[in-house]
Amino acid sequence: MDFAFMRDTFLTLIGGVPLTLNLAFMAVALGAVLALILALMRMSGLKVLDWPAQAYVFVFRGTPLLVQIFLIYYGLGQFRPTLQEWGLWTFFREPYWCAVLALTLNTAAYASEIMRGGLQSVPHNQVEAARACGMSGFLLFRRVVFPIAVRQALPAYGSEIILMVKATSLASIITMMEVTGLAAKLISQSFRAVEVFVVAGLIYLVLNFIITRIIMAIEWWLSPHLRRPPAVEPRLEAAHV
Amino acid sequence: MSYFELVGFGPNGWGWALLTAAGMTIAVAICGFLAGSVVGTLVAWGKIGGNLVIRSLADGYTTVLRGIPDLLVIYLFYFGGSAALGAIGSLFGADGFIGVPAFVTGALAIGIISGAYQAEVFRGAYQVVSRGEIEAARSVGMPRWLMFRRIIAPQVLRYAIPGLGNTWQLVLKESALISVTGLVELLRQSHIAAGSTRRPFDFYLTAAVLYLLITWVSTYLFQRAETHSLRGMRRAS
């Protein structure tokens, strides 16, 4: 292995990290909002709301993300005159926004199922107890349902975030120069696939490791009831009696 | 030209090309999935029965492969494979670029990626198999291979079906990434058709519908397999 080459590769690839994180953050943040709406639609009990949400989840989970990206980036070009008329063309012309849109729509489908699972796991007696105390509507959701649901859904949501970080690599196919895009360019220039792969892989592993740790910290913070109570130091003389 | 003429089976239609490409998608996905089953079984075996070195290697493999983007692995196989073949070729006096067939690259890359997921599925399923059954098999003096074939494999497979179903869906969607190596599967064919007719939306939409159809049919088949495999089991409810 050529370590000088690997150092240069690292310095090149690290320049793609901001874009990778940017895409992942935008998609996860926007996707979470859409996912919450979809989850509430599915749990509303109204067929008019439930069915479209179900169809949405089925379509976006059943097709490859790359097809969704192409459909938005290349596909919408077919309607260019109409989009220009509506003033949306400046948005769909940019590969960045197309990638963000595709990633958002995709993660929303997966995340809505995670959120639905979390919301449904809230024990009914907790809701009843809250109602007995006079809470209802938004207050009930904010104080009781939402915190319990988040705690329940967080591990699965964490893996979804990792999947999104990995999925940002597909943006490289529509010319976004994030880590994978830079790596592909380097490989095709130098034909040293293994070295570039090792460096790029390490960058992703470190990113994902940090994200996992953050999620674990949030999990720890959200579940004080599961933490071991602080150990009381036994008094020395008492322990020896 | 209307949409149905475009994707139909007429003289100017792309219907047959798209269907053939869908067949290629299924073929490369199945080959990759089977390769992944072999890798997954070996890695799961290493995780369950290996010594410390083998176990940490197996753990490292699943952690790494699940932590890096699939596209990167595909690039490694695509560029690295031909570089390796070129190096081997130059040992035997051949010079110049030797390309690996895109199908082989794709199936191998999918196999290596899905192997990491399948290893976890198999390991989880193995842990559900009752210890008593394995002890019973040992006590009647079954050799290891026979025990694997008669006792472990059938039961692990039974518990693994739902997890394998999920992995298969992943593999199917990963196969779209193989289009970057130039293999003419469903997405690549749609890309070609979109380029030559300037109707990208129509073709990518058709590709999406075909992918949905494949997903839908395979979900159904995995459900059938699950109920079939559980036909002799007593349910808790």
Tab-separated table of C-alpha atoms in Angstrom:
chain	number	residue	atom	x	y	z
A	1	MET	CA	0.000	0.000	0.000
A	2	ASP	CA	1.126	3.482	-0.891
A	3	PHE	CA	0.630	5.606	2.208
A	4	ALA	CA	1.480	8.916	0.570
A	5	PHE	CA	-1.214	8.229	-2.020
A	6	MET	CA	-3.666	7.276	0.701
A	7	ARG	CA	-2.971	10.494	2.580
A	8	ASP	CA	-3.668	12.539	-0.538
A	9	THR	CA	-6.810	10.484	-1.139
A	10	PHE	CA	-7.943	11.152	2.408
A	11	LEU	CA	-7.387	14.880	2.009
A	12	THR	CA	-9.422	14.859	-1.219
A	13	LEU	CA	-12.253	12.732	0.103
A	14	ILE	CA	-12.641	14.611	3.379
A	15	GLY	CA	-13.734	17.567	1.242
A	16	GLY	CA	-16.861	15.586	0.323
A	17	VAL	CA	-17.932	14.997	3.912
A	18	PRO	CA	-19.797	18.329	4.340
A	19	LEU	CA	-21.961	17.603	1.298
A	20	THR	CA	-22.630	14.028	2.441
A	21	LEU	CA	-23.708	15.244	5.874
A	22	ASN	CA	-25.663	18.119	4.388
A	23	LEU	CA	-27.685	15.791	2.123
A	24	ALA	CA	-28.265	13.309	4.939
A	25	PHE	CA	-29.311	16.013	7.405
A	26	MET	CA	-31.700	17.721	4.993
A	27	ALA	CA	-33.295	14.408	4.003
A	28	VAL	CA	-33.681	13.166	7.570
A	29	ALA	CA	-35.031	16.476	8.891
A	30	LEU	CA	-37.532	17.066	6.078
A	31	GLY	CA	-38.337	13.352	5.888
A	32	ALA	CA	-39.227	13.254	9.585
A	33	VAL	CA	-41.898	15.933	9.113
A	34	LEU	CA	-43.414	14.138	6.140
A	35	ALA	CA	-43.149	10.812	7.965
A	36	LEU	CA	-45.053	12.137	10.975
A	37	ILE	CA	-47.821	13.379	8.698
A	38	LEU	CA	-47.953	9.988	6.944
A	39	ALA	CA	-47.981	8.085	10.245
A	40	LEU	CA	-50.846	10.235	11.575
A	41	MET	CA	-52.708	9.741	8.284
A	42	ARG	CA	-52.360	5.988	8.628
A	43	MET	CA	-53.544	6.047	12.229
A	44	SER	CA	-56.422	8.451	11.623
A	45	GLY	CA	-58.872	5.632	10.976
A	46	LEU	CA	-60.245	7.501	7.969
A	47	LYS	CA	-59.973	5.577	4.730
A	48	VAL	CA	-59.519	8.727	2.627
A	49	LEU	CA	-56.353	9.501	4.605
A	50	ASP	CA	-55.189	5.982	5.341
A	51	TRP	CA	-55.202	4.660	1.769
A	52	PRO	CA	-53.083	7.338	0.103
A	53	ALA	CA	-50.539	7.007	2.901
A	54	GLN	CA	-50.475	3.234	2.484
A	55	ALA	CA	-50.035	3.547	-1.259
A	56	TYR	CA	-47.240	6.066	-0.768
A	57	VAL	CA	-45.347	3.767	1.589
A	58	PHE	CA	-45.845	0.789	-0.733
A	59	VAL	CA	-44.546	2.661	-3.781
A	60	PHE	CA	-41.515	4.278	-2.148
A	61	ARG	CA	-40.448	1.176	-0.275
A	62	GLY	CA	-41.008	-1.083	-3.238
A	63	THR	CA	-38.870	0.730	-5.796
A	64	PRO	CA	-35.112	1.347	-5.774
A	65	LEU	CA	-33.991	4.769	-4.579
A	66	LEU	CA	-31.930	5.214	-7.741
A	67	VAL	CA	-35.084	4.899	-9.859
A	68	GLN	CA	-36.724	7.571	-7.705
A	69	ILE	CA	-33.718	9.853	-8.133
A	70	PHE	CA	-33.704	9.363	-11.909
A	71	LEU	CA	-37.453	9.865	-12.092
A	72	ILE	CA	-37.102	13.247	-10.412
A	73	TYR	CA	-33.820	14.450	-11.914
A	74	TYR	CA	-34.093	13.178	-15.495
A	75	GLY	CA	-37.779	12.291	-15.664
A	76	LEU	CA	-39.224	15.669	-14.753
A	77	GLY	CA	-37.153	17.222	-17.530
A	78	GLN	CA	-39.817	15.873	-19.854
A	79	PHE	CA	-42.205	18.459	-18.422
A	80	ARG	CA	-39.741	21.309	-18.608
A	81	PRO	CA	-42.045	23.849	-20.327
A	82	THR	CA	-44.790	23.281	-17.769
A	83	LEU	CA	-42.349	23.459	-14.867
A	84	GLN	CA	-40.840	26.628	-16.269
A	85	GLU	CA	-44.297	28.095	-16.501
A	86	TRP	CA	-44.903	27.320	-12.857
A	87	GLY	CA	-41.503	28.685	-11.892
A	88	LEU	CA	-40.407	25.344	-10.475
A	89	TRP	CA	-37.727	24.659	-13.039
A	90	THR	CA	-34.960	26.438	-11.115
A	91	PHE	CA	-35.636	23.936	-8.331
A	92	PHE	CA	-35.714	20.761	-10.432
A	93	ARG	CA	-32.756	21.838	-12.549
A	94	GLU	CA	-30.419	21.584	-9.573
A	95	PRO	CA	-29.107	18.075	-8.872
A	96	TYR	CA	-28.764	19.057	-5.203
A	97	TRP	CA	-32.469	19.755	-4.751
A	98	CYS	CA	-33.443	16.696	-6.775
A	99	ALA	CA	-31.256	14.533	-4.552
A	100	VAL	CA	-32.670	16.114	-1.397
A	101	LEU	CA	-36.225	15.661	-2.662
A	102	ALA	CA	-35.707	11.999	-3.629
A	103	LEU	CA	-33.940	11.141	-0.380
A	104	THR	CA	-36.629	12.942	1.641
A	105	LEU	CA	-39.524	11.185	-0.090
A	106	ASN	CA	-37.736	7.850	0.290
A	107	THR	CA	-36.836	8.127	3.956
A	108	ALA	CA	-40.311	9.439	4.817
A	109	ALA	CA	-41.827	6.150	3.649
A	110	TYR	CA	-39.546	4.058	5.863
A	111	ALA	CA	-39.641	6.471	8.803
A	112	SER	CA	-43.438	6.686	8.800
A	113	GLU	CA	-43.621	2.954	9.457
A	114	ILE	CA	-41.106	3.297	12.293
A	115	MET	CA	-43.102	6.179	13.783
A	116	ARG	CA	-46.352	4.298	13.429
A	117	GLY	CA	-44.826	1.374	15.287
A	118	GLY	CA	-43.631	3.721	18.021
A	119	LEU	CA	-46.979	5.512	18.333
A	120	GLN	CA	-48.871	2.231	18.431
A	121	SER	CA	-46.616	0.890	21.158
A	122	VAL	CA	-47.806	3.544	23.617
A	123	PRO	CA	-49.769	1.588	26.238
A	124	HIS	CA	-53.417	2.505	26.269
A	125	ASN	CA	-53.586	2.816	30.035
A	126	GLN	CA	-51.044	5.626	29.907
A	127	VAL	CA	-53.388	7.530	27.601
A	128	GLU	CA	-56.307	6.766	29.896
A	129	ALA	CA	-54.361	7.950	32.932
A	130	ALA	CA	-53.503	11.184	31.139
A	131	ARG	CA	-57.143	11.692	30.191
A	132	ALA	CA	-58.129	11.059	33.805
A	133	CYS	CA	-55.818	13.912	34.792
A	134	GLY	CA	-57.650	16.107	32.351
A	135	MET	CA	-55.117	16.191	29.523
A	136	SER	CA	-56.356	15.972	25.993
A	137	GLY	CA	-55.481	16.788	22.432
A	138	PHE	CA	-52.124	18.342	21.810
A	139	LEU	CA	-51.110	18.449	25.470
A	140	LEU	CA	-51.679	14.704	25.759
A	141	PHE	CA	-49.689	14.083	22.592
A	142	ARG	CA	-46.840	16.346	23.650
A	143	ARG	CA	-46.544	15.170	27.238
A	144	VAL	CA	-47.413	11.477	27.113
A	145	VAL	CA	-47.767	9.869	23.693
A	146	PHE	CA	-44.886	11.526	21.894
A	147	PRO	CA	-42.119	10.954	24.509
A	148	ILE	CA	-43.010	7.274	24.931
A	149	ALA	CA	-43.267	6.753	21.178
A	150	VAL	CA	-39.912	8.430	20.542
A	151	ARG	CA	-38.229	6.257	23.131
A	152	GLN	CA	-39.693	3.167	21.513
A	153	ALA	CA	-38.871	4.157	17.932
A	154	LEU	CA	-35.414	5.609	18.400
A	155	PRO	CA	-33.293	2.466	17.825
A	156	ALA	CA	-35.029	1.732	14.514
A	157	TYR	CA	-34.865	5.406	13.578
A	158	GLY	CA	-31.149	5.327	14.248
A	159	SER	CA	-30.621	2.588	11.673
A	160	GLU	CA	-32.744	4.547	9.219
A	161	ILE	CA	-30.443	7.562	9.674
A	162	ILE	CA	-27.410	5.345	9.010
A	163	LEU	CA	-29.150	4.025	5.893
A	164	MET	CA	-29.705	7.610	4.758
A	165	VAL	CA	-26.032	8.495	5.209
A	166	LYS	CA	-25.240	5.505	3.024
A	167	ALA	CA	-27.960	6.450	0.548
A	168	THR	CA	-26.469	9.905	-0.037
A	169	SER	CA	-23.811	8.071	-2.060
A	170	LEU	CA	-26.377	7.676	-4.837
A	171	ALA	CA	-26.412	11.440	-5.300
A	172	SER	CA	-22.971	10.991	-6.862
A	173	ILE	CA	-24.661	9.391	-9.886
A	174	ILE	CA	-26.415	12.692	-10.604
A	175	THR	CA	-23.098	14.575	-10.443
A	176	MET	CA	-23.046	15.509	-6.759
A	177	MET	CA	-19.437	15.397	-5.606
A	178	GLU	CA	-19.824	13.981	-2.130
A	179	VAL	CA	-17.521	11.317	-0.686
A	180	THR	CA	-18.512	8.510	-3.060
A	181	GLY	CA	-18.540	10.838	-6.047
A	182	LEU	CA	-15.011	12.018	-5.276
A	183	ALA	CA	-13.939	8.411	-4.668
A	184	ALA	CA	-15.317	7.267	-8.016
A	185	LYS	CA	-13.535	10.125	-9.755
A	186	LEU	CA	-10.273	9.276	-8.018
A	187	ILE	CA	-10.572	5.581	-8.880
A	188	SER	CA	-11.217	6.250	-12.532
A	189	GLN	CA	-8.239	8.646	-12.623
A	190	SER	CA	-5.733	6.494	-10.749
A	191	PHE	CA	-7.157	2.965	-11.172
A	192	ARG	CA	-6.185	2.224	-7.588
A	193	ALA	CA	-9.552	0.961	-6.460
A	194	VAL	CA	-8.452	-0.753	-3.264
A	195	GLU	CA	-6.656	2.195	-1.667
A	196	VAL	CA	-9.436	4.668	-2.476
A	197	PHE	CA	-12.042	2.176	-1.312
A	198	VAL	CA	-10.286	1.663	2.024
A	199	VAL	CA	-10.051	5.406	2.687
A	200	ALA	CA	-13.635	6.161	1.595
A	201	GLY	CA	-14.938	3.177	3.561
A	202	LEU	CA	-13.129	4.354	6.685
A	203	ILE	CA	-14.632	7.817	6.364
A	204	TYR	CA	-18.146	6.357	6.161
A	205	LEU	CA	-17.469	3.996	9.061
A	206	VAL	CA	-16.276	6.847	11.272
A	207	LEU	CA	-19.296	8.989	10.319
A	208	ASN	CA	-21.698	6.163	11.054
A	209	PHE	CA	-19.910	5.312	14.285
A	210	ILE	CA	-20.291	8.884	15.514
A	211	ILE	CA	-23.965	8.944	14.545
A	212	THR	CA	-24.598	5.641	16.355
A	213	ARG	CA	-22.952	7.065	19.468
A	214	ILE	CA	-25.093	10.206	19.312
A	215	ILE	CA	-28.262	8.123	18.976
A	216	MET	CA	-27.167	5.980	21.913
A	217	ALA	CA	-26.577	9.086	23.986
A	218	ILE	CA	-30.053	10.403	23.156
A	219	GLU	CA	-31.505	7.011	24.026
A	220	TRP	CA	-29.734	7.089	27.381
A	221	TRP	CA	-30.945	10.619	28.006
A	222	LEU	CA	-34.549	9.717	27.137
A	223	SER	CA	-34.809	6.671	29.349
A	224	PRO	CA	-33.809	7.693	32.871
A	225	HIS	CA	-36.107	4.988	34.255
A	226	LEU	CA	-33.899	2.261	32.771
A	227	ARG	CA	-30.659	3.625	34.160
A	228	ARG	CA	-29.207	1.898	37.140
A	229	PRO	CA	-29.791	4.040	40.245
A	230	PRO	CA	-26.603	5.719	41.405
A	231	ALA	CA	-24.750	3.258	43.578
A	232	VAL	CA	-24.631	4.259	47.211
A	233	GLU	CA	-21.132	3.793	48.505
A	234	PRO	CA	-21.321	1.392	51.426
A	235	ARG	CA	-19.755	2.788	54.550
A	236	LEU	CA	-16.459	1.133	55.122
A	237	GLU	CA	-17.017	0.140	58.718
A	238	ALA	CA	-20.533	-1.162	57.928
A	239	ALA	CA	-19.201	-3.371	55.149
A	240	HIS	CA	-16.674	-5.021	57.378
A	241	VAL	CA	-18.930	-5.865	60.268
B	1	MET	CA	-46.226	8.587	-29.914
B	2	SER	CA	-48.572	7.672	-27.115
B	3	TYR	CA	-47.303	6.176	-23.886
B	4	PHE	CA	-48.664	2.718	-24.631
B	5	GLU	CA	-47.132	2.644	-28.088
B	6	LEU	CA	-43.833	3.659	-26.516
B	7	VAL	CA	-43.662	0.905	-23.918
B	8	GLY	CA	-45.770	-1.583	-25.892
B	9	PHE	CA	-44.663	-4.522	-27.999
B	10	GLY	CA	-45.204	-2.911	-31.393
B	11	PRO	CA	-42.475	-2.167	-33.971
B	12	ASN	CA	-41.433	1.045	-32.195
B	13	GLY	CA	-42.231	-0.166	-28.718
B	14	TRP	CA	-39.660	-0.883	-26.050
B	15	GLY	CA	-41.784	-3.553	-24.382
B	16	TRP	CA	-39.624	-6.577	-25.118
B	17	ALA	CA	-36.411	-4.745	-24.303
B	18	LEU	CA	-37.810	-3.688	-20.940
B	19	LEU	CA	-39.113	-7.175	-20.150
B	20	THR	CA	-35.774	-8.775	-21.060
B	21	ALA	CA	-34.028	-6.212	-18.876
B	22	ALA	CA	-36.424	-7.000	-16.027
B	23	GLY	CA	-35.446	-10.647	-16.475
B	24	MET	CA	-31.801	-9.602	-16.216
B	25	THR	CA	-32.579	-7.709	-13.005
B	26	ILE	CA	-34.193	-10.823	-11.538
B	27	ALA	CA	-31.324	-13.036	-12.715
B	28	VAL	CA	-28.579	-10.867	-11.245
B	29	ALA	CA	-30.573	-10.439	-8.031
B	30	ILE	CA	-31.084	-14.199	-7.653
B	31	CYS	CA	-27.406	-14.967	-8.331
B	32	GLY	CA	-26.321	-12.266	-5.900
B	33	PHE	CA	-28.779	-13.481	-3.294
B	34	LEU	CA	-27.543	-17.077	-3.580
B	35	ALA	CA	-23.918	-15.978	-3.396
B	36	GLY	CA	-24.919	-13.977	-0.330
B	37	SER	CA	-26.500	-17.075	1.217
B	38	VAL	CA	-23.217	-18.961	0.893
B	39	VAL	CA	-21.226	-16.051	2.349
B	40	GLY	CA	-23.859	-15.487	5.023
B	41	THR	CA	-23.853	-19.128	6.113
B	42	LEU	CA	-20.065	-19.204	6.422
B	43	VAL	CA	-19.954	-15.907	8.311
B	44	ALA	CA	-22.784	-16.963	10.635
B	45	TRP	CA	-20.913	-20.207	11.275
B	46	GLY	CA	-17.811	-18.188	12.106
B	47	LYS	CA	-19.809	-15.978	14.463
B	48	ILE	CA	-21.382	-18.912	16.282
B	49	GLY	CA	-18.672	-21.524	16.343
B	50	GLY	CA	-15.407	-19.774	15.562
B	51	ASN	CA	-12.576	-19.032	17.917
B	52	LEU	CA	-11.818	-15.484	18.971
B	53	VAL	CA	-9.943	-14.585	15.766
B	54	ILE	CA	-12.570	-15.965	13.399
B	55	ARG	CA	-15.354	-14.430	15.434
B	56	SER	CA	-13.861	-10.964	15.404
B	57	LEU	CA	-13.159	-11.271	11.670
B	58	ALA	CA	-16.790	-12.228	11.074
B	59	ASP	CA	-18.029	-9.399	13.301
B	60	GLY	CA	-15.747	-6.949	11.527
B	61	TYR	CA	-17.049	-8.097	8.155
B	62	THR	CA	-20.709	-7.556	9.035
B	63	THR	CA	-20.014	-4.211	10.722
B	64	VAL	CA	-17.967	-2.859	7.824
B	65	LEU	CA	-20.243	-4.078	5.048
B	66	ARG	CA	-23.328	-2.679	6.740
B	67	GLY	CA	-21.635	0.629	7.468
B	68	ILE	CA	-20.399	1.629	4.025
B	69	PRO	CA	-22.487	2.498	0.968
B	70	ASP	CA	-23.269	-0.336	-1.426
B	71	LEU	CA	-22.266	1.800	-4.354
B	72	LEU	CA	-18.710	1.966	-3.015
B	73	VAL	CA	-18.524	-1.836	-2.853
B	74	ILE	CA	-19.800	-2.066	-6.419
B	75	TYR	CA	-17.137	0.407	-7.584
B	76	LEU	CA	-14.498	-1.659	-5.761
B	77	PHE	CA	-15.561	-4.812	-7.561
B	78	TYR	CA	-15.973	-3.112	-10.900
B	79	PHE	CA	-12.666	-1.230	-10.998
B	80	GLY	CA	-10.728	-3.448	-8.607
B	81	GLY	CA	-11.837	-6.649	-10.320
B	82	SER	CA	-10.505	-5.658	-13.709
B	83	ALA	CA	-7.308	-4.300	-12.141
B	84	ALA	CA	-6.765	-7.614	-10.358
B	85	LEU	CA	-7.523	-9.592	-13.503
B	86	GLY	CA	-5.141	-7.354	-15.446
B	87	ALA	CA	-2.405	-8.029	-12.893
B	88	ILE	CA	-2.987	-11.777	-13.120
B	89	GLY	CA	-3.111	-11.512	-16.906
B	90	SER	CA	0.213	-9.697	-17.065
B	91	LEU	CA	1.792	-12.566	-15.109
B	92	PHE	CA	0.860	-14.827	-17.994
B	93	GLY	CA	2.105	-12.440	-20.625
B	94	ALA	CA	-1.183	-10.804	-21.576
B	95	ASP	CA	-1.129	-7.043	-21.464
B	96	GLY	CA	-3.743	-4.366	-21.389
B	97	PHE	CA	-7.140	-4.033	-19.841
B	98	ILE	CA	-9.137	-7.158	-19.044
B	99	GLY	CA	-12.741	-6.405	-18.205
B	100	VAL	CA	-14.719	-8.550	-15.813
B	101	PRO	CA	-18.178	-9.360	-17.154
B	102	ALA	CA	-20.585	-6.893	-15.565
B	103	PHE	CA	-22.943	-9.682	-14.577
B	104	VAL	CA	-20.264	-11.454	-12.538
B	105	THR	CA	-19.120	-8.200	-10.903
B	106	GLY	CA	-22.673	-7.307	-10.024
B	107	ALA	CA	-23.641	-10.705	-8.644
B	108	LEU	CA	-20.441	-10.911	-6.582
B	109	ALA	CA	-20.817	-7.396	-5.190
B	110	ILE	CA	-24.444	-8.056	-4.242
B	111	GLY	CA	-23.408	-11.371	-2.742
B	112	ILE	CA	-20.726	-9.786	-0.569
B	113	ILE	CA	-23.094	-7.037	0.586
B	114	SER	CA	-26.145	-9.193	1.216
B	115	GLY	CA	-23.939	-11.833	2.842
B	116	ALA	CA	-23.419	-9.474	5.754
B	117	TYR	CA	-27.171	-9.059	6.211
B	118	GLN	CA	-27.897	-12.751	5.707
B	119	ALA	CA	-25.258	-13.720	8.262
B	120	GLU	CA	-27.175	-11.783	10.908
B	121	VAL	CA	-30.443	-13.372	9.800
B	122	PHE	CA	-28.991	-16.895	9.981
B	123	ARG	CA	-27.330	-16.241	13.323
B	124	GLY	CA	-30.576	-14.973	14.801
B	125	ALA	CA	-32.470	-17.958	13.437
B	126	TYR	CA	-29.878	-20.412	14.754
B	127	GLN	CA	-30.320	-19.025	18.243
B	128	VAL	CA	-34.015	-19.866	18.129
B	129	VAL	CA	-33.379	-23.532	17.297
B	130	SER	CA	-33.890	-25.420	20.534
B	131	ARG	CA	-30.660	-26.549	22.234
B	132	GLY	CA	-32.382	-29.800	23.130
B	133	GLU	CA	-32.681	-30.797	19.481
B	134	ILE	CA	-28.976	-30.320	18.900
B	135	GLU	CA	-28.109	-32.217	22.056
B	136	ALA	CA	-30.469	-35.014	21.012
B	137	ALA	CA	-28.807	-35.213	17.602
B	138	ARG	CA	-25.401	-35.389	19.271
B	139	SER	CA	-26.531	-38.035	21.697
B	140	VAL	CA	-27.651	-40.389	18.918
B	141	GLY	CA	-24.160	-39.996	17.483
B	142	MET	CA	-24.933	-37.933	14.382
B	143	PRO	CA	-21.819	-36.676	12.627
B	144	ARG	CA	-21.625	-32.873	12.338
B	145	TRP	CA	-22.427	-32.626	8.664
B	146	LEU	CA	-25.450	-34.910	8.962
B	147	MET	CA	-26.635	-32.914	11.973
B	148	PHE	CA	-26.265	-29.710	9.981
B	149	ARG	CA	-28.193	-31.139	7.053
B	150	ARG	CA	-30.977	-32.884	8.959
B	151	ILE	CA	-31.483	-30.853	12.118
B	152	ILE	CA	-29.945	-27.398	11.907
B	153	ALA	CA	-30.407	-26.293	8.284
B	154	PRO	CA	-34.150	-27.061	7.971
B	155	GLN	CA	-35.025	-25.333	11.242
B	156	VAL	CA	-32.760	-22.346	10.711
B	157	LEU	CA	-34.307	-21.875	7.275
B	158	ARG	CA	-37.783	-21.990	8.756
B	159	TYR	CA	-37.057	-19.209	11.230
B	160	ALA	CA	-34.988	-17.265	8.718
B	161	ILE	CA	-37.667	-16.921	6.034
B	162	PRO	CA	-39.030	-13.507	7.145
B	163	GLY	CA	-35.520	-12.087	7.499
B	164	LEU	CA	-34.464	-13.576	4.174
B	165	GLY	CA	-37.538	-11.988	2.606
B	166	ASN	CA	-36.373	-8.569	3.802
B	167	THR	CA	-32.861	-9.220	2.532
B	168	TRP	CA	-34.236	-10.258	-0.841
B	169	GLN	CA	-36.083	-6.945	-1.132
B	170	LEU	CA	-32.829	-5.144	-0.346
B	171	VAL	CA	-30.988	-7.194	-2.957
B	172	LEU	CA	-33.616	-6.459	-5.560
B	173	LYS	CA	-33.258	-2.726	-4.996
B	174	GLU	CA	-29.470	-2.960	-4.859
B	175	SER	CA	-29.489	-4.593	-8.273
B	176	ALA	CA	-30.492	-1.201	-9.709
B	177	LEU	CA	-27.072	0.101	-8.647
B	178	ILE	CA	-25.411	-2.484	-10.904
B	179	SER	CA	-26.531	-0.287	-13.801
B	180	VAL	CA	-23.463	1.911	-13.140
B	181	THR	CA	-21.249	-0.943	-14.369
B	182	GLY	CA	-23.073	-0.995	-17.690
B	183	LEU	CA	-25.007	-4.212	-17.182
B	184	VAL	CA	-28.215	-3.820	-19.164
B	185	GLU	CA	-30.735	-4.471	-16.424
B	186	LEU	CA	-34.044	-2.734	-15.951
B	187	LEU	CA	-32.741	0.685	-14.906
B	188	ARG	CA	-29.949	0.746	-17.514
B	189	GLN	CA	-32.382	-0.240	-20.269
B	190	SER	CA	-34.781	2.513	-19.191
B	191	HIS	CA	-31.880	4.952	-19.226
B	192	ILE	CA	-30.987	3.913	-22.777
B	193	ALA	CA	-34.601	4.086	-23.924
B	194	ALA	CA	-35.085	7.449	-22.202
B	195	GLY	CA	-32.006	8.818	-23.933
B	196	SER	CA	-32.977	7.709	-27.418
B	197	THR	CA	-36.643	8.739	-27.245
B	198	ARG	CA	-36.357	11.795	-24.994
B	199	ARG	CA	-39.191	10.507	-22.879
B	200	PRO	CA	-37.348	9.935	-19.574
B	201	PHE	CA	-40.363	10.243	-17.293
B	202	ASP	CA	-42.348	7.587	-19.147
B	203	PHE	CA	-39.523	5.075	-19.035
B	204	TYR	CA	-38.449	5.600	-15.445
B	205	LEU	CA	-42.085	5.405	-14.416
B	206	THR	CA	-42.415	2.113	-16.275
B	207	ALA	CA	-39.261	0.846	-14.594
B	208	ALA	CA	-40.673	1.829	-11.205
B	209	VAL	CA	-43.899	-0.037	-11.963
B	210	LEU	CA	-41.974	-3.139	-13.026
B	211	TYR	CA	-39.858	-3.013	-9.854
B	212	LEU	CA	-43.040	-2.681	-7.798
B	213	LEU	CA	-44.493	-5.684	-9.583
B	214	ILE	CA	-41.406	-7.788	-8.844
B	215	THR	CA	-41.413	-6.686	-5.192
B	216	TRP	CA	-45.083	-7.402	-4.864
B	217	VAL	CA	-44.882	-10.896	-6.366
B	218	SER	CA	-41.860	-11.800	-4.267
B	219	THR	CA	-43.530	-10.573	-1.064
B	220	TYR	CA	-46.414	-12.898	-1.890
B	221	LEU	CA	-44.066	-15.825	-2.576
B	222	PHE	CA	-42.164	-15.303	0.677
B	223	GLN	CA	-45.454	-15.176	2.570
B	224	ARG	CA	-46.493	-18.455	0.966
B	225	ALA	CA	-43.141	-19.986	1.882
B	226	GLU	CA	-43.529	-18.794	5.456
B	227	THR	CA	-46.975	-20.286	5.957
B	228	HIS	CA	-45.818	-23.476	4.231
B	229	SER	CA	-42.790	-23.800	6.507
B	230	LEU	CA	-44.868	-23.219	9.624
B	231	ARG	CA	-47.595	-25.711	8.711
B	232	GLY	CA	-46.550	-28.178	11.413
B	233	MET	CA	-45.950	-25.608	14.138
B	234	ARG	CA	-48.238	-24.782	16.997
B	235	ARG	CA	-48.920	-21.071	17.329
B	236	ALA	CA	-48.893	-19.141	20.544
B	237	SER	CA	-52.167	-17.407	19.764
